[in-house]
Amino acid sequence: ADRVKVIFHPEFLSSTSPLLPVDYEEFVRGCHLGVFPSYYEPWGYTPAECTVMGIPSISTNLSGFGCFMEEHIADPSSYGIYILDRRFRGLDESCTQLTSFLYSFCQQSRRQRIIQRNRTERLSDLLDWKYLGRYYMYARNMALAKAFPDNFTYELHETTAAQGFRYPRPASVPPSPSISRHSSPHHSETEEDDERYDEEEEAEKDRQNIKPPAMMGPVPEW
């Protein structure tokens, strides 16, 4: 029998649904991986929602989310952000790359998946409105300055050097795999050889891989 099952659920997730009585956040946190290989997506809320909930996801470099993560993270896949190249590759090559991502993810041990979920959730600060909102305000101000140059001005600030982010380990996903047995009940055959979770090593990994955010200065008030 085919081990791959396709379930079509044509309505919003809700705890009151008789078919699948779970809330959206509960459903997402219960998944191992989100797959969103869209050919075009202005931003892409679904992979972003996966990220803030600590769920790895597959996106593309034709989505706003995928491009944003490529700009901010030197090695996105190590943080559970797999980005398909749909900009420069054909359909067959993209399918092959998607297959490779899925296969490599399935090859991870339980401990490796949990460590990756820790890393994924540490990216939440990048998607906080306190940071993203500045891009929105600057885009609006740029549009006003271009449309009405006599009334509005816009000055682009250069990115300044920074030490990078240092995210704490999320309390929601501890390094021990003990709480994940209901979804991953089997031990890895190489459990003892799996990488261990070290907060200092993870912080150093963040400093090396996560690029400093653009320091755009104060948003002008008009």
C-alpha positions as a printed NumPy array, in Angstrom:
array([[  0.   ,   0.   ,   0.   ],
       [  1.091,   3.57 ,  -0.644],
       [  2.455,   5.035,   2.587],
       [  1.812,   8.574,   1.348],
       [ -1.713,   9.731,   2.148],
       [ -3.244,  12.924,   0.767],
       [ -5.87 ,  14.651,   2.909],
       [ -7.821,  17.53 ,   1.397],
       [ -9.297,  19.745,   4.102],
       [-11.245,  22.55 ,   2.368],
       [-12.032,  24.757,   5.357],
       [-10.347,  26.757,   8.099],
       [ -8.972,  24.782,  11.014],
       [-11.008,  25.133,  14.193],
       [-11.346,  23.257,  17.459],
       [-15.101,  23.115,  16.8  ],
       [-14.743,  21.336,  13.457],
       [-16.294,  17.845,  13.47 ],
       [-13.76 ,  16.643,  10.881],
       [-10.476,  17.855,  12.371],
       [-11.129,  19.475,  15.77 ],
       [ -7.842,  21.346,  16.288],
       [ -6.926,  25.021,  16.194],
       [ -4.538,  26.266,  13.525],
       [ -1.614,  26.839,  15.884],
       [ -2.101,  23.439,  17.487],
       [ -2.168,  21.81 ,  14.06 ],
       [  0.994,  23.561,  12.862],
       [  2.947,  22.719,  16.025],
       [  1.952,  19.083,  15.575],
       [  3.553,  18.914,  12.13 ],
       [  7.14 ,  18.019,  11.326],
       [  7.564,  20.123,   8.182],
       [  5.648,  22.707,   6.154],
       [  5.954,  22.471,   2.357],
       [  5.093,  25.576,   0.313],
       [  6.776,  25.375,  -3.125],
       [  4.785,  28.264,  -4.626],
       [  5.952,  29.605,  -7.969],
       [  5.222,  33.128,  -6.738],
       [  4.244,  34.526,  -3.357],
       [  4.434,  38.265,  -2.555],
       [  5.375,  37.377,   1.032],
       [  4.109,  34.006,   2.22 ],
       [  2.518,  33.89 ,   5.654],
       [  2.435,  30.113,   5.994],
       [  6.213,  29.468,   6.13 ],
       [  6.578,  32.51 ,   8.396],
       [  3.929,  31.085,  10.731],
       [  5.78 ,  27.778,  10.733],
       [  8.988,  29.573,  11.661],
       [  7.599,  31.408,  14.686],
       [  6.141,  28.108,  15.92 ],
       [  9.442,  26.285,  15.515],
       [  8.439,  24.207,  12.503],
       [ 10.916,  23.854,   9.604],
       [  9.514,  24.677,   6.187],
       [ 10.232,  24.573,   2.473],
       [  9.757,  27.81 ,   0.565],
       [ 11.12 ,  29.25 ,  -2.7  ],
       [ 13.281,  32.135,  -3.84 ],
       [ 10.259,  33.518,  -5.698],
       [  8.492,  34.257,  -2.421],
       [  9.061,  37.32 ,  -0.289],
       [  9.692,  35.124,   2.744],
       [ 12.306,  33.015,   0.951],
       [ 14.167,  36.065,  -0.367],
       [ 14.045,  37.728,   3.063],
       [ 15.529,  34.67 ,   4.759],
       [ 18.25 ,  34.326,   2.123],
       [ 19.242,  37.934,   2.791],
       [ 19.417,  37.459,   6.56 ],
       [ 20.71 ,  33.906,   7.021],
       [ 23.961,  32.616,   5.561],
       [ 22.888,  28.962,   5.784],
       [ 19.056,  28.864,   5.88 ],
       [ 18.704,  25.075,   5.673],
       [ 20.602,  24.576,   8.942],
       [ 17.861,  26.674,  10.565],
       [ 15.076,  24.626,   9.03 ],
       [ 14.43 ,  27.085,   6.186],
       [ 14.752,  25.103,   2.949],
       [ 14.589,  27.396,  -0.085],
       [ 13.846,  25.932,  -3.503],
       [ 15.497,  27.629,  -6.468],
       [ 12.562,  28.326,  -8.756],
       [ 14.088,  31.49 , -10.16 ],
       [ 16.934,  29.936, -12.136],
       [ 15.942,  26.257, -12.335],
       [ 13.357,  24.57 , -14.502],
       [ 10.404,  22.576, -13.225],
       [ 12.162,  19.193, -13.32 ],
       [ 15.209,  20.527, -11.486],
       [ 13.007,  22.179,  -8.876],
       [ 11.143,  18.903,  -8.329],
       [ 14.456,  17.085,  -7.913],
       [ 15.614,  19.67 ,  -5.387],
       [ 12.318,  19.405,  -3.486],
       [ 12.699,  15.616,  -3.39 ],
       [ 16.231,  16.029,  -2.041],
       [ 15.046,  18.382,   0.715],
       [ 12.268,  15.998,   1.753],
       [ 14.555,  12.977,   1.74 ],
       [ 17.331,  14.661,   3.746],
       [ 14.768,  15.878,   6.287],
       [ 13.37 ,  12.358,   6.7  ],
       [ 16.895,  11.043,   7.267],
       [ 17.35 ,  13.158,  10.394],
       [ 17.191,  11.498,  13.779],
       [ 14.685,  12.615,  16.384],
       [ 17.309,  14.589,  18.293],
       [ 18.516,  16.306,  15.127],
       [ 14.959,  17.35 ,  14.302],
       [ 14.446,  18.835,  17.762],
       [ 17.723,  20.759,  17.606],
       [ 16.658,  22.072,  14.227],
       [ 13.295,  23.144,  15.648],
       [ 15.157,  25.09 ,  18.322],
       [ 17.126,  26.865,  15.624],
       [ 14.015,  27.55 ,  13.566],
       [ 12.156,  29.147,  16.463],
       [ 15.145,  31.357,  17.256],
       [ 14.439,  33.155,  13.976],
       [ 11.171,  34.51 ,  15.371],
       [ 12.722,  37.894,  16.176],
       [ 13.41 ,  38.447,  12.484],
       [  9.677,  38.142,  11.808],
       [  8.512,  40.342,  14.664],
       [  6.517,  43.384,  13.551],
       [  8.889,  45.577,  15.572],
       [ 11.446,  44.745,  12.87 ],
       [  9.316,  44.031,   9.782],
       [  7.156,  47.085,  10.429],
       [ 10.122,  49.312,   9.725],
       [ 10.36 ,  47.894,   6.199],
       [  6.679,  48.652,   5.686],
       [  7.054,  52.236,   6.89 ],
       [ 10.135,  52.825,   4.773],
       [  8.474,  51.352,   1.683],
       [  5.525,  53.676,   2.234],
       [  7.78 ,  56.671,   2.757],
       [  9.797,  55.808,  -0.355],
       [  6.604,  55.567,  -2.427],
       [  5.398,  58.948,  -1.143],
       [  8.769,  60.567,  -1.876],
       [  8.782,  59.206,  -5.43 ],
       [  5.158,  60.167,  -6.09 ],
       [  5.314,  63.593,  -4.419],
       [  8.985,  64.682,  -4.409],
       [  8.071,  68.285,  -3.575],
       [  6.287,  67.302,  -0.378],
       [  8.195,  64.259,   0.892],
       [ 11.85 ,  63.3  ,   1.158],
       [ 13.439,  59.918,   1.66 ],
       [ 16.981,  59.064,   2.704],
       [ 18.271,  55.513,   2.563],
       [ 20.485,  54.591,   5.503],
       [ 23.374,  52.25 ,   4.904],
       [ 23.54 ,  49.009,   6.855],
       [ 25.821,  49.401,   9.855],
       [ 27.994,  46.732,  11.405],
       [ 26.533,  44.688,  14.24 ],
       [ 27.431,  41.633,  16.258],
       [ 24.494,  39.645,  14.965],
       [ 21.672,  38.131,  16.953],
       [ 22.092,  35.996,  20.038],
       [ 18.856,  34.137,  20.567],
       [ 18.134,  32.286,  23.805],
       [ 17.031,  28.697,  23.547],
       [ 13.225,  28.671,  23.283],
       [ 11.614,  27.244,  26.406],
       [  8.887,  25.627,  24.305],
       [ 11.26 ,  23.112,  22.727],
       [ 13.832,  21.673,  25.161],
       [ 16.955,  19.913,  23.853],
       [ 15.828,  16.587,  25.263],
       [ 13.579,  14.571,  22.931],
       [ 11.483,  13.282,  25.824],
       [  8.361,  15.312,  24.985],
       [  8.344,  14.314,  21.325],
       [  7.844,  10.586,  21.773],
       [  4.173,  10.779,  20.838],
       [  5.146,  11.986,  17.36 ],
       [  8.551,  10.286,  17.048],
       [  8.351,   7.143,  19.206],
       [ 11.408,   5.338,  17.86 ],
       [ 14.964,   5.931,  18.975],
       [ 17.537,   6.806,  16.367],
       [ 19.96 ,   3.965,  15.666],
       [ 22.747,   6.497,  16.103],
       [ 21.227,   8.273,  19.101],
       [ 24.474,   8.339,  21.035],
       [ 26.304,   9.811,  18.05 ],
       [ 23.78 ,  12.581,  17.455],
       [ 24.913,  16.15 ,  17.986],
       [ 24.316,  17.557,  21.456],
       [ 22.656,  20.866,  22.171],
       [ 25.065,  23.421,  23.567],
       [ 23.744,  26.948,  24.099],
       [ 27.11 ,  28.661,  23.62 ],
       [ 27.808,  26.733,  20.428],
       [ 24.334,  27.57 ,  19.14 ],
       [ 24.822,  31.255,  19.967],
       [ 28.114,  31.242,  18.075],
       [ 26.388,  29.532,  15.157],
       [ 23.829,  32.352,  15.154],
       [ 26.547,  34.998,  15.095],
       [ 28.216,  33.323,  12.133],
       [ 25.111,  32.571,  10.09 ],
       [ 22.491,  35.239,  10.821],
       [ 23.374,  38.461,   9.081],
       [ 22.907,  41.754,  10.966],
       [ 19.604,  43.458,  10.253],
       [ 19.633,  46.714,   8.354],
       [ 19.892,  49.678,  10.715],
       [ 17.522,  52.03 ,   8.966],
       [ 17.438,  54.756,  11.586],
       [ 14.299,  56.442,  12.877],
       [ 11.287,  56.49 ,  10.599],
       [ 10.468,  60.109,   9.711],
       [  7.117,  61.439,  10.871],
       [  5.062,  63.376,   8.347]])
